[in-house]
Short mmCIF file of C-alpha atoms in Angstrom, two decimals:
data_model
loop_
_atom_site.label_atom_id
_atom_site.label_comp_id
_atom_site.label_asym_id
_atom_site.label_seq_id
_atom_site.Cartn_x
_atom_site.Cartn_y
_atom_site.Cartn_z
CA MET A 1 131.53 111.01 83.26
CA SER A 2 133.30 107.98 81.83
CA TYR A 3 134.46 107.73 78.22
CA VAL A 4 135.16 104.47 76.35
CA ALA A 5 137.93 104.35 73.72
CA LEU A 6 136.48 103.20 70.39
CA THR A 7 139.32 103.68 67.90
CA ALA A 8 142.86 105.08 67.64
CA ARG A 9 144.47 105.80 64.28
CA GLY A 10 147.25 107.96 62.93
CA LEU A 11 147.22 110.17 59.84
CA GLU A 12 150.42 111.49 58.27
CA GLY A 13 150.84 114.26 55.72
CA GLY A 14 153.82 114.30 53.31
CA GLU A 15 155.92 117.16 51.97
CA GLY A 16 154.43 117.29 48.50
CA THR A 17 151.66 119.63 47.45
CA GLU A 18 149.46 116.67 46.61
CA HIS A 19 149.08 116.05 50.36
CA ARG A 20 147.78 119.54 51.04
CA ASN A 21 144.35 118.72 49.75
CA ILE A 22 141.44 117.94 52.01
CA LEU A 23 141.85 114.52 53.61
CA PHE A 24 139.05 112.31 54.84
CA GLN A 25 139.41 109.86 57.69
CA ASP A 26 136.91 107.03 58.15
CA ASN A 27 136.63 105.05 61.37
CA VAL A 28 134.31 102.11 61.89
CA PHE A 29 133.68 100.82 65.40
CA PRO A 30 131.08 98.67 67.16
CA LEU A 31 127.67 100.13 67.93
CA THR A 32 127.96 102.05 71.17
CA LYS A 33 125.22 103.55 73.30
CA ALA A 34 126.50 107.03 74.18
CA ARG A 35 125.37 110.59 74.73
CA TYR A 36 128.63 112.52 74.27
CA PHE A 37 131.51 112.24 71.82
CA ARG A 38 135.07 113.40 72.36
CA MET A 39 138.05 113.25 70.00
CA ASN A 40 141.66 113.87 70.99
CA TYR A 41 144.25 114.54 68.30
CA THR A 42 147.97 115.32 68.64
CA LEU A 43 150.34 117.07 66.20
CA VAL A 44 153.57 115.09 66.33
CA ARG A 45 155.67 116.78 63.62
CA GLY A 46 156.00 120.06 61.79
CA SER A 47 154.48 123.46 62.40
CA ALA A 48 151.40 123.14 60.24
CA ARG A 49 148.12 123.06 62.10
CA PRO A 50 145.54 121.04 60.20
CA ALA A 51 142.00 122.19 60.81
CA ILE A 52 139.20 119.74 61.41
CA ARG A 53 136.39 121.18 59.34
CA GLU A 54 133.60 118.73 60.10
CA ILE A 55 132.84 115.58 62.07
CA GLN A 56 129.93 113.34 61.17
CA LEU A 57 128.74 110.44 63.31
CA TYR A 58 126.51 107.75 61.84
CA GLY A 59 124.52 105.13 63.67
CA ARG A 60 121.79 102.71 62.70
CA GLY A 61 118.56 101.41 64.10
CA PHE A 62 116.27 102.93 66.68
CA LEU A 63 117.33 105.40 69.34
CA PRO A 64 118.20 103.68 72.65
CA GLU A 65 116.02 106.09 74.64
CA VAL A 66 113.30 108.63 73.87
CA SER A 67 111.55 110.73 76.54
CA LEU A 68 108.19 112.38 75.88
CA THR A 69 106.99 114.98 78.39
CA SER A 70 103.59 116.65 78.24
CA GLU A 71 102.84 120.27 78.97
CA PRO A 72 100.84 120.89 82.18
CA ILE A 73 97.40 119.37 81.53
CA GLU A 74 94.42 121.17 83.05
CA LEU A 75 91.93 118.73 84.58
CA GLY A 76 89.01 121.15 84.63
CA ARG A 77 87.88 124.23 86.49
CA ALA A 78 88.11 122.38 89.79
CA ALA A 79 90.69 119.96 91.13
CA ARG A 80 90.16 116.27 90.40
CA ILE A 81 91.33 113.02 91.98
CA LEU A 82 93.95 111.22 89.89
CA SER A 83 92.76 107.63 90.25
CA SER A 84 94.68 105.48 87.78
CA ILE A 85 96.72 105.61 84.60
CA GLN A 86 96.31 103.25 81.65
CA TRP A 87 98.30 102.94 78.47
CA THR A 88 98.45 100.77 75.38
CA ALA A 89 101.95 99.93 74.19
CA THR A 90 103.99 97.34 72.34
CA ALA A 91 107.23 96.45 74.13
CA PRO A 92 109.21 93.63 72.44
CA LEU A 93 111.92 91.76 74.29
CA GLY A 94 114.76 94.15 75.10
CA THR A 95 112.55 97.24 75.26
CA GLN A 96 110.75 99.05 78.05
CA VAL A 97 108.02 101.66 78.47
CA ARG A 98 108.29 103.76 81.63
CA VAL A 99 105.56 106.22 82.67
CA ARG A 100 105.70 108.81 85.47
CA THR A 101 103.46 111.66 86.66
CA ARG A 102 103.62 114.83 88.73
CA SER A 103 100.81 117.14 89.83
CA GLY A 104 100.12 120.61 91.20
CA ASN A 105 97.68 123.50 91.50
CA GLN A 106 99.77 126.48 90.39
CA LEU A 107 101.29 127.54 87.08
CA ASP A 108 104.06 130.07 86.51
CA GLN A 109 105.35 131.89 83.44
CA ASN A 110 108.90 131.74 82.14
CA ILE A 111 109.51 134.82 79.95
CA ARG A 112 112.60 135.05 77.73
CA TYR A 113 113.68 138.32 76.12
CA PHE A 114 115.62 138.75 72.85
CA SER A 115 117.21 141.63 70.99
CA ASN A 116 116.58 142.25 67.29
CA THR A 117 119.72 140.24 66.53
CA GLY A 118 118.28 137.17 68.24
CA GLN A 119 120.52 137.38 71.32
CA GLU A 120 118.83 136.54 74.63
CA VAL A 121 119.08 139.35 77.19
CA THR A 122 117.87 139.96 80.73
CA GLU A 123 114.56 141.71 81.34
CA ALA A 124 116.36 144.77 82.72
CA LYS A 125 118.52 145.10 79.60
CA TYR A 126 115.52 144.47 77.35
CA ARG A 127 113.66 147.40 78.95
CA LYS A 128 116.58 149.71 78.20
CA LEU A 129 116.69 148.84 74.49
CA LEU A 130 115.09 151.19 71.98
CA SER A 131 111.97 149.86 70.34
CA PHE A 132 113.72 149.03 67.04
CA GLN A 133 116.43 147.14 68.98
CA ARG A 134 113.96 144.84 70.69
CA GLY A 135 113.17 141.42 69.35
CA ASP A 136 110.39 139.05 70.34
CA SER A 137 109.79 137.78 73.85
CA THR A 138 108.55 134.25 74.46
CA VAL A 139 106.27 133.05 77.26
CA THR A 140 106.35 129.43 78.45
CA ILE A 141 103.94 128.00 81.01
CA ILE A 142 105.83 126.00 83.66
CA PRO A 143 104.86 124.17 86.88
CA GLY A 144 104.55 126.34 89.99
CA SER A 145 106.26 125.95 93.34
CA ASP A 146 103.61 123.60 94.75
CA TRP A 147 104.16 120.82 92.21
CA SER A 148 105.20 117.38 93.39
CA PRO A 149 108.38 115.69 92.13
CA TRP A 150 108.08 113.00 89.50
CA SER A 151 106.52 109.81 90.81
CA LEU A 152 108.25 106.46 90.74
CA PRO A 153 107.65 104.69 87.41
CA TYR A 154 104.35 102.84 87.08
CA THR A 155 105.13 99.22 86.33
CA THR A 156 101.77 98.10 84.92
CA THR A 157 98.94 99.74 83.06
CA GLY A 158 95.95 100.54 85.27
CA ALA A 159 98.17 101.29 88.27
CA PRO A 160 96.89 103.75 90.90
CA ILE A 161 98.43 107.20 90.46
CA THR A 162 100.76 108.03 93.34
CA SER A 163 101.11 111.76 92.63
CA PRO A 164 99.22 113.96 95.12
CA SER A 165 95.58 114.70 94.36
CA PRO A 166 93.08 116.25 94.05
CA ARG A 167 94.98 118.72 91.88
CA ARG A 168 94.12 121.01 88.97
CA TYR A 169 97.04 120.08 86.75
CA VAL A 170 99.09 117.01 85.89
CA MET A 171 102.13 116.27 83.72
CA ILE A 172 102.99 112.90 82.20
CA GLU A 173 106.39 111.63 81.14
CA ALA A 174 106.77 108.53 78.97
CA THR A 175 110.23 107.06 78.34
CA LEU A 176 110.78 104.43 75.64
CA ARG A 177 113.98 102.41 76.00
CA SER A 178 115.63 99.77 73.85
CA ASP A 179 118.75 97.64 74.32
CA ASP A 180 118.59 96.40 70.73
CA PRO A 181 118.92 98.85 67.80
CA ASP A 182 116.71 96.62 65.66
CA VAL A 183 113.63 96.76 67.91
CA ALA A 184 111.74 99.60 69.58
CA ALA A 185 108.88 100.11 71.99
CA LEU A 186 105.70 101.75 70.69
CA LEU A 187 103.32 103.79 72.86
CA ARG A 188 99.91 103.86 71.20
CA SER A 189 97.69 105.61 73.74
CA LEU A 190 97.62 106.86 77.31
CA ARG A 191 94.64 107.65 79.50
CA LEU A 192 93.98 109.04 82.98
CA ALA A 193 91.04 107.99 85.16
CA LEU A 194 89.67 110.92 87.19
CA ASP A 195 87.17 111.17 90.04
CA ALA A 196 85.42 114.00 91.85
CA PRO A 197 87.14 114.91 95.15
CA LEU A 198 85.81 113.41 98.38
CA ALA A 199 87.00 116.60 100.10
CA SER A 200 88.59 119.76 98.77
CA GLN A 201 91.67 119.03 100.87
CA ILE A 202 92.73 116.58 103.57
CA LEU A 203 95.84 117.28 105.64
CA GLY A 204 97.42 114.59 107.79
CA GLU A 205 100.05 114.23 110.49
CA ILE A 206 101.57 111.41 112.54
CA ALA A 207 102.40 112.21 116.16
CA PRO A 208 104.91 111.88 117.65
CA ASN A 209 107.16 112.37 114.64
CA ARG A 210 110.20 111.00 116.48
CA ALA A 211 110.23 107.55 118.06
CA SER A 212 112.25 107.15 121.24
CA GLN A 213 113.47 103.67 120.26
CA ARG A 214 113.65 101.63 117.12
CA GLY A 215 112.14 98.17 116.99
CA GLN A 216 110.10 98.71 120.17
CA PRO A 217 106.29 99.07 120.31
CA GLN A 218 105.16 102.67 120.58
CA THR A 219 101.80 104.41 120.31
CA PHE A 220 101.20 106.80 117.40
CA THR A 221 98.27 109.05 116.52
CA LEU A 222 97.18 109.81 112.97
CA LEU A 223 95.42 113.19 112.70
CA LEU A 224 93.32 114.04 109.62
CA ARG A 225 91.87 117.50 109.03
CA PRO A 226 89.46 117.51 106.06
CA ALA A 227 88.05 120.61 104.36
CA PHE A 228 84.82 120.28 102.39
CA GLN A 229 83.08 122.23 99.64
CA ASP A 230 79.64 121.87 98.11
CA GLY A 231 79.43 118.65 96.17
CA ASN A 232 82.08 116.75 98.14
CA SER A 233 80.76 113.32 99.15
CA GLY A 234 83.07 112.82 102.16
CA PHE A 235 84.70 109.57 103.27
CA ASP A 236 84.08 106.64 105.63
CA GLN A 237 87.33 104.65 105.26
CA VAL A 238 90.96 105.31 106.14
CA LEU A 239 93.80 103.27 104.64
CA VAL A 240 97.27 103.63 106.17
CA GLU A 241 100.16 102.09 104.21
CA LEU A 242 102.88 101.32 106.73
CA PRO A 243 106.65 101.76 106.33
CA PRO A 244 108.61 98.62 105.32
CA GLY A 245 108.77 96.01 108.08
CA ALA A 246 106.26 97.73 110.36
CA GLU A 247 103.09 96.11 111.70
CA MET A 248 100.49 98.12 113.60
CA ASP A 249 97.63 97.28 115.96
CA LEU A 250 94.61 99.58 116.09
CA ILE A 251 93.81 101.03 119.54
CA ASP A 252 90.92 103.50 119.11
CA GLY A 253 89.79 106.56 117.15
CA ALA A 254 87.75 109.74 117.22
CA VAL A 255 85.82 112.07 114.92
CA GLY A 256 85.71 115.50 116.49
CA GLU A 257 84.52 115.07 120.08
CA GLU A 258 83.05 111.62 119.42
CA GLN A 259 85.31 108.84 120.74
CA TYR A 260 85.25 105.31 119.34
CA GLY A 261 86.75 102.21 120.92
CA ARG A 262 88.46 99.48 118.97
CA ASP A 263 85.27 97.41 118.85
CA GLN A 264 83.37 100.33 117.30
CA LEU A 265 85.83 100.68 114.43
CA GLU A 266 85.71 98.01 111.73
CA ARG A 267 89.18 96.86 110.70
CA LEU A 268 88.88 95.60 107.15
CA PRO A 269 91.03 92.68 105.95
CA THR A 270 94.27 93.73 104.28
CA GLY A 271 97.93 92.75 104.23
CA PRO A 272 100.34 93.17 107.15
CA ASP A 273 101.80 96.24 105.45
CA SER A 274 98.66 98.34 105.89
CA LEU A 275 95.89 99.32 108.29
CA TRP A 276 92.38 99.66 106.79
CA VAL A 277 89.62 101.08 109.00
CA ARG A 278 85.96 101.81 108.32
CA LEU A 279 84.50 104.66 110.39
CA PRO A 280 81.07 104.30 112.07
CA ALA A 281 79.62 107.08 109.87
CA PRO A 282 80.75 109.10 106.83
CA VAL A 283 82.64 112.33 107.46
CA ALA A 284 81.24 114.79 104.93
CA GLN A 285 80.97 118.23 106.48
CA GLY A 286 82.36 120.51 109.15
CA GLN A 287 85.94 120.88 110.31
CA ASP A 288 86.16 117.91 112.69
CA VAL A 289 89.57 116.31 113.09
CA VAL A 290 89.60 112.54 112.52
CA SER A 291 92.14 110.66 114.63
CA LEU A 292 93.28 107.04 114.82
CA ARG A 293 95.59 105.64 117.49
CA PHE A 294 97.68 102.56 116.80
CA SER A 295 100.77 100.92 118.23
CA GLY A 296 103.71 99.21 116.59
CA ALA A 297 107.46 99.16 116.04
CA LEU A 298 109.47 100.99 113.37
CA TYR A 299 112.70 99.71 111.82
CA LEU A 300 113.91 102.43 109.42
CA VAL A 301 115.55 105.75 110.25
CA SER A 302 112.94 107.61 108.18
CA ASN A 303 109.50 105.96 108.18
CA ALA A 304 107.01 107.40 105.68
CA PHE A 305 103.31 106.59 106.09
CA GLU A 306 101.05 106.80 103.01
CA VAL A 307 97.45 107.63 103.93
CA GLN A 308 94.29 107.58 101.81
CA VAL A 309 90.63 108.10 102.59
CA GLY A 310 87.87 106.45 100.62
CA ARG A 311 84.18 106.08 100.01
CA GLY A 312 83.02 103.22 97.83
CA PRO A 313 85.52 102.66 95.01
CA VAL A 314 86.95 106.20 95.15
CA TRP A 315 90.15 106.95 97.07
CA GLN A 316 91.81 110.28 97.80
CA ARG A 317 95.37 110.74 99.07
CA VAL A 318 96.11 112.71 102.21
CA ASP A 319 98.62 115.57 102.08
CA GLY A 320 101.14 115.82 104.91
CA GLY A 321 100.97 118.72 107.35
CA VAL A 322 98.49 119.58 110.15
CA ASN A 323 99.07 122.55 112.45
CA GLY A 324 102.52 123.15 110.99
CA GLY A 325 103.63 119.62 111.86
CA ARG A 326 106.14 117.50 110.00
CA GLY A 327 103.65 115.46 108.05
CA LEU A 328 103.44 111.72 107.72
CA THR A 329 107.06 110.74 108.42
CA VAL A 330 108.39 109.38 111.74
CA PHE A 331 112.11 109.29 112.52
CA THR A 332 113.96 106.83 114.75
CA PRO A 333 117.45 107.08 116.31
CA PHE A 334 120.35 106.17 114.02
CA THR A 335 123.06 103.70 115.02
CA LYS A 336 125.60 101.65 113.08
CA ALA A 337 124.09 98.36 114.23
CA VAL A 338 121.93 96.89 111.46
CA LEU A 339 120.92 93.78 113.43
CA GLY A 340 119.34 93.57 116.86
CA GLU A 341 119.58 90.80 119.42
CA VAL A 342 119.04 87.26 118.11
CA ALA A 343 116.51 85.02 119.85
CA ALA A 344 116.38 81.24 119.36
CA SER A 345 113.25 79.16 119.70
CA SER A 346 113.59 75.54 120.85
CA ASN A 347 117.05 76.00 122.30
CA PRO A 348 118.18 73.30 122.82
CA PHE A 349 116.52 71.63 119.81
CA THR A 350 116.29 67.91 119.04
CA PRO A 351 116.71 67.08 115.31
CA ASN A 352 115.78 63.40 115.69
CA GLY A 353 112.93 63.37 113.15
CA ASP A 354 110.02 63.00 115.59
CA GLY A 355 108.43 66.28 114.43
CA ILE A 356 108.96 67.97 117.81
CA ASN A 357 111.62 70.70 118.06
CA ASP A 358 113.37 69.30 114.98
CA VAL A 359 114.64 72.75 113.92
CA VAL A 360 115.87 75.85 115.69
CA GLU A 361 114.38 79.16 114.54
CA LEU A 362 116.54 82.26 114.85
CA VAL A 363 114.51 85.47 115.16
CA PHE A 364 116.17 88.87 114.83
CA PRO A 365 115.25 92.47 113.87
CA VAL A 366 116.84 94.22 110.88
CA PHE A 367 117.11 98.00 111.02
CA GLN A 368 117.62 100.85 108.51
CA VAL A 369 117.94 98.55 105.47
CA GLN A 370 115.83 99.49 102.46
CA GLY A 371 114.46 97.12 99.84
CA ALA A 372 115.22 93.48 99.15
CA LYS A 373 118.35 91.88 100.61
CA ALA A 374 119.81 88.44 101.24
CA LEU A 375 119.69 87.03 104.78
CA ILE A 376 122.56 84.71 105.68
CA LEU A 377 122.91 82.03 108.36
CA GLU A 378 126.38 80.60 109.03
CA VAL A 379 126.84 77.74 111.49
CA TYR A 380 130.19 76.98 113.17
CA GLY A 381 131.37 74.29 115.52
CA LEU A 382 133.18 75.28 118.71
CA ASP A 383 136.43 74.52 116.88
CA GLY A 384 135.67 77.41 114.51
CA GLN A 385 135.02 75.22 111.48
CA SER A 386 132.11 76.24 109.22
CA VAL A 387 129.58 73.41 108.90
CA GLN A 388 126.60 75.08 107.20
CA ARG A 389 125.69 78.21 105.26
CA ILE A 390 122.11 79.14 104.34
CA GLU A 391 121.11 82.13 102.21
CA GLN A 392 117.52 83.32 102.03
CA ALA A 393 116.12 86.21 99.97
CA ALA A 394 113.95 88.76 101.76
CA ALA A 395 111.71 90.98 99.61
CA ILE A 396 111.63 93.49 102.49
CA ALA A 397 114.71 93.25 104.68
CA ALA A 398 113.62 95.71 107.39
CA GLY A 399 111.63 94.29 110.30
CA VAL A 400 111.59 91.01 112.19
CA GLN A 401 113.23 88.20 110.19
CA ARG A 402 113.47 84.44 110.75
CA LEU A 403 115.98 81.81 109.67
CA THR A 404 115.86 78.10 110.55
CA TRP A 405 118.47 75.35 110.85
CA ASP A 406 117.74 71.62 110.97
CA GLY A 407 121.04 70.52 112.54
CA ARG A 408 122.53 69.27 109.27
CA ASP A 409 125.69 70.19 107.35
CA ARG A 410 126.08 71.25 103.71
CA GLN A 411 125.82 67.64 102.52
CA GLY A 412 122.60 67.07 104.44
CA ARG A 413 124.22 64.89 107.10
CA LEU A 414 123.01 65.17 110.67
CA LEU A 415 125.71 66.74 112.82
CA PRO A 416 126.70 65.30 116.22
CA PRO A 417 124.98 66.68 119.33
CA GLY A 418 126.71 69.66 120.87
CA LEU A 419 126.99 73.43 120.94
CA TYR A 420 127.09 75.45 117.71
CA LEU A 421 127.58 79.13 116.94
CA CYS A 422 124.86 80.45 114.62
CA ARG A 423 125.79 83.75 112.97
CA VAL A 424 123.02 85.61 111.16
CA GLY A 425 123.62 88.55 108.85
CA VAL A 426 122.24 90.70 106.06
CA GLU A 427 124.04 91.74 102.89
CA VAL A 428 124.39 95.52 102.66
CA ASP A 429 126.47 97.77 100.44
CA ALA A 430 127.66 100.23 103.08
CA GLU A 431 130.92 99.56 104.89
CA GLY A 432 131.52 99.96 108.60
CA GLU A 433 128.06 98.88 109.68
CA GLN A 434 127.49 96.03 112.12
CA THR A 435 125.64 93.55 109.93
CA LYS A 436 126.10 90.26 111.82
CA SER A 437 125.03 88.84 115.15
CA THR A 438 125.76 85.48 116.83
CA LYS A 439 123.71 83.08 118.96
CA LEU A 440 124.89 79.90 120.73
CA VAL A 441 122.50 76.98 120.23
CA ALA A 442 122.51 73.40 121.49
CA SER A 443 121.63 70.30 119.49
CA VAL A 444 120.52 67.42 121.73
CA TYR A 445 119.24 63.98 120.69
#
């Protein structure tokens, strides 16, 4: 915890009786966003010990942050799919509305016991008290052990809910923030969109859950075990959201004993960060295991797959864990090297403006780096002098990255033919990791 000094003042008392009255000290300081207050005072003379009777702190404007958390909300007698969350709010410049959810199927009770004096006691001590010594006990309904953690904040209204479902209960947290005491966010309404479950439960697992190498193609199998009840409509689509940087190719699939080749499974158009497959027929009954095989390379140490099944516009998330497995996360070996080997296309390259091999493209894999980072290309002559530096933002740093150089220096002048050292790197916060790699390229024209 870090404290910021706001004011420092001295207060002296004289020897006369007129100074023995109550003294008031006023301090005015700039508006400060804080949660705790601490005051240090030192007696520098005499044996009297003045007592501080009261401290009052005054602010102005709106609170910088307010969090509103619902009680567990029952979604009905049966579990429901949490589809999306919408809200209506006013958020002026300098304010923010942040909404999160969590879900579960079980509720517990938190019972607190009090004596007749209002003191909280343990249950064992409460049982030993005589009846006239016992006070009230309070019962609070709290989430059970199967509840999910809070989701990441939803950035826009109408966003799909990422908390596990179908579930019987949900909690919602809304946080209103303001950086300006004169303005505040206002949350007017909040609404959940619910759907009937496609299946009562769907468990999933990725096998193997440990890759032998990072950045190298490997075959994985997704196993889905659905359980159905009366009224469940089943599903005919599987959507696999891939870990950052990964790209997967579909191999084949199966539903129970029925095997399907790649040509029998319809791969629906989607982005490179996901795999969307339509099954030949809906899966709506029985205990058949649905499996999909795909191949691809992974670039993070811990690679989490998000899986949903759908039918029409309704989607249901898959819970991790089949046959006691480790769920939908695959691990790769950890090393300190963040960058892999650099490959150069068109080496040597000829930057003479004829449109053929005018640039050299440096291709390299980035490992175990989460989120957005800056990619850096530094070019040096054989004399060690830096001639060019290029920085390029990458929304997802993990995976195969590409940087290009056109043979020119910082001023845009074409450099003489020759050999150049191209050093690529990625900006990371951790120290001691190998974050740069070098490739020798030739410019010829």
